[in-house]
Short mmCIF file of C-alpha atoms in Angstrom, two decimals:
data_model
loop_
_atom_site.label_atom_id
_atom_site.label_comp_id
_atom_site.label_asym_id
_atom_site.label_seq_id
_atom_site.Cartn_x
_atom_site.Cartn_y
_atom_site.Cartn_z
CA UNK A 20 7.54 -6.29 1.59
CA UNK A 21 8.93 -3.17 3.59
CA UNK A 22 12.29 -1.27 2.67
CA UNK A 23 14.22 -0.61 5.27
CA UNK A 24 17.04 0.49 3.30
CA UNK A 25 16.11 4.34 2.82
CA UNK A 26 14.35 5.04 5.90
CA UNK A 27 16.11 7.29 9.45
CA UNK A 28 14.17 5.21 11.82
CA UNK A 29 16.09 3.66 14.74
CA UNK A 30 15.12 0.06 15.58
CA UNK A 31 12.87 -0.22 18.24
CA UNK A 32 14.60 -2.80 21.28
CA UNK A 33 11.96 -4.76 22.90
CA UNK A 34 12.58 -5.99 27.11
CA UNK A 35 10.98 -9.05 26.34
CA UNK A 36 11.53 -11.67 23.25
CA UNK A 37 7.89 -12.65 24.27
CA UNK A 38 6.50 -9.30 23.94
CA UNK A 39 8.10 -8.81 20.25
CA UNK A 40 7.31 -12.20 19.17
CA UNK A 41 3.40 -11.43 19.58
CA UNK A 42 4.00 -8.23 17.60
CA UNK A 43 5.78 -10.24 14.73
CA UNK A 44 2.82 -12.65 14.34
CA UNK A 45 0.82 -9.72 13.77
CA UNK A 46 3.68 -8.13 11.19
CA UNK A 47 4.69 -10.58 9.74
CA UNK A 48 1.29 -13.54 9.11
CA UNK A 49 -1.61 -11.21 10.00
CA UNK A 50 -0.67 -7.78 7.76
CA UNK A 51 2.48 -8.90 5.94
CA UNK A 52 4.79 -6.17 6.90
CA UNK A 53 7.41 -8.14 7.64
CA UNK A 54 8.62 -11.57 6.18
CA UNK A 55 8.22 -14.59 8.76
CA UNK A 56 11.11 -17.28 9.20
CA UNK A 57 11.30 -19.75 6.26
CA UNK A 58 12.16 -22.77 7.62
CA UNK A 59 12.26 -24.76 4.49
CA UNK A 60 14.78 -21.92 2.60
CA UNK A 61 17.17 -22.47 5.95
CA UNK A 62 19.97 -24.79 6.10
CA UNK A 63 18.61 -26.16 9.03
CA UNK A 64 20.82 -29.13 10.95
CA UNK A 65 19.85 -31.54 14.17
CA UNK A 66 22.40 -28.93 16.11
CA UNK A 67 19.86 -25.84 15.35
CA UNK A 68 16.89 -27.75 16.70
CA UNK A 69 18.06 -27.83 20.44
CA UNK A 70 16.50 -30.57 23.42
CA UNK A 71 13.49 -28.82 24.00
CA UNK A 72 12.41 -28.50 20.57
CA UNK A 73 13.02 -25.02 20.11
CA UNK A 74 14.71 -24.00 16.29
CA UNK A 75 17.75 -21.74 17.56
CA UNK A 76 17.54 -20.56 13.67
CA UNK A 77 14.09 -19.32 13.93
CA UNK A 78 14.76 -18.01 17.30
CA UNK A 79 17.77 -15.73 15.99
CA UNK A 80 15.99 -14.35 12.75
CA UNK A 81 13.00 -12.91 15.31
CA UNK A 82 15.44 -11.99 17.52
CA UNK A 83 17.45 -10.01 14.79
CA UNK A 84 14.73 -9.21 12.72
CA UNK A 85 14.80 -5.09 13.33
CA UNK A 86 11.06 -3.27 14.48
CA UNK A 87 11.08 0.30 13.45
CA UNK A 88 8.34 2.68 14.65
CA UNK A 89 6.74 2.60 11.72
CA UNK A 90 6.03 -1.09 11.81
CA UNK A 91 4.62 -0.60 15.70
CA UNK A 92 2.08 2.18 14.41
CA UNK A 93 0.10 -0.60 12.38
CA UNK A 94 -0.26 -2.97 14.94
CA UNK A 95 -3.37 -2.52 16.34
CA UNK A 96 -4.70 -5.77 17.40
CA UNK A 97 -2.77 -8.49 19.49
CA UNK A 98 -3.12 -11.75 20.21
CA UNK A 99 -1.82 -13.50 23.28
CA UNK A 100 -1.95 -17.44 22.55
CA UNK A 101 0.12 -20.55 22.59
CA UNK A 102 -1.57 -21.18 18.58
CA UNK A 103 0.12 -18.22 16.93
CA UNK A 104 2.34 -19.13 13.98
CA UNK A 105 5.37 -17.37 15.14
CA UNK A 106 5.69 -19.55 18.05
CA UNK A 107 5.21 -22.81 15.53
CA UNK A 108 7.99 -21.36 13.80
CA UNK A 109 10.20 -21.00 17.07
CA UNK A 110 9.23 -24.11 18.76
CA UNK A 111 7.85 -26.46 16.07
CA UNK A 112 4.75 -29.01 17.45
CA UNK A 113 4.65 -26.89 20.64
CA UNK A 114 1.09 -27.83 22.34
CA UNK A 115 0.99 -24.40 24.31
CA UNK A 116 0.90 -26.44 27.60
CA UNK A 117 3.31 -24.62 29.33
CA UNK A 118 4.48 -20.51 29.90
CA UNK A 119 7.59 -20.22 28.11
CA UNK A 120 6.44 -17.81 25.56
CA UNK A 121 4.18 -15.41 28.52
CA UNK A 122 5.77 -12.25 28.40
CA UNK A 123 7.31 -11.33 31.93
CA UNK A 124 7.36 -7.98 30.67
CA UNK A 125 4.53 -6.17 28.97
CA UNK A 126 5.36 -2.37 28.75
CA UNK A 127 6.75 -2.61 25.33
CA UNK A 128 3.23 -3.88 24.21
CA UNK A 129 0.87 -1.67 26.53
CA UNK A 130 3.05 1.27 24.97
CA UNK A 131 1.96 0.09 21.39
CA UNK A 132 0.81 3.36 19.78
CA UNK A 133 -1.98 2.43 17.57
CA UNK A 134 -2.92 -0.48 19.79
CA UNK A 135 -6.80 -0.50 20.24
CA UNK A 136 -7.77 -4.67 21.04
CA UNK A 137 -6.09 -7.14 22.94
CA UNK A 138 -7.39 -10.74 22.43
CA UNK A 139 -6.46 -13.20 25.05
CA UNK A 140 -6.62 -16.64 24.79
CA UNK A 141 -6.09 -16.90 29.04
CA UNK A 142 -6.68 -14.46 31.91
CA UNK A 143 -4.11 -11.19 31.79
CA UNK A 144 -2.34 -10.44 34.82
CA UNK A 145 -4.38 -8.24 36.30
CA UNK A 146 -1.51 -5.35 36.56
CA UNK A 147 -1.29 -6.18 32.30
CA UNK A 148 -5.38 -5.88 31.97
CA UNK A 149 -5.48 -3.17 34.15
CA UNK A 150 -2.22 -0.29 32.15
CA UNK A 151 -4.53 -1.37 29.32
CA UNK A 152 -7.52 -0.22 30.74
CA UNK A 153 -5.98 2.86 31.43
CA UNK A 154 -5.10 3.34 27.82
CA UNK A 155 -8.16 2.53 26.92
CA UNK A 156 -7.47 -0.71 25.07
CA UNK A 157 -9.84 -3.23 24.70
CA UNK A 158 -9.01 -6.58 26.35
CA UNK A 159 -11.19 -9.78 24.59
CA UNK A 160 -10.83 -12.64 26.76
CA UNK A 161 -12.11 -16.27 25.39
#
């Protein structure tokens, strides 16, 4: 996996959890960049798996898990759905019937430098499908 150790990039913040957790499914199951959420090497407890299902545990390793520059250049698909596995690691069994994981705010993804194709399981807000138009990014609905 990626060294972080000897490299002067600064972390990249992300406005939206949402918005970085499509970019980790991409890092972390699609190219392998980064290394997803183990759930099985966690000392997980009831108190980590809150009321609505979410796993607080998973939640904090994406949250903490650093994106450097570097690891934004390679992304150059996306893919906006309720099936990705980084969500299944957030909120096990989650059926995708609801918008808790929509990102309310999309510039850190339309500003994606390599990014090329967006696949999208639903409609984009049309403010979304239309800053990637003007970047010239593909948008594949289903």
């Amino acid at each position: 996996m990626d060294d972080e150790s000897n490299t002067t990039e600064e972390p990249v913040e992300f406005a939206d959890f949402n918005a970085k957790l499509l970019v980790l499914d991409v890092l972390c199951y699609d190219l392998g960049v980064l290394e997803p959420y183990d759930a099985d090497s966690a000392d997980e407890t009831d108190e980590d798996v809150d009321v609505e299902g979410q796993d607080d545990r998973a939640r904090e390793y994406y949250d903490d898990l650093d994106l450097l520059p570097s690891h934004l250049s390679l992304v150059t698909e996306l893919t906006v759905d309720s099936a990705l596995e980084v969500l299944q690691d957030v909120h096990p069994g989650w059926e995708g019937t609801d918008d808790r994981f929509d990102p309310q705010n999309w510039d850190d993804l339309i500003d994606l430098p390599a990014l090329r194709t967006v696949y999208a399981a639903t409609r984009l807000p049309a403010h979304v499908a239309d800053a990637l138009a003007a970047k010239d990014i593909e948008v594949r609905s289903a």
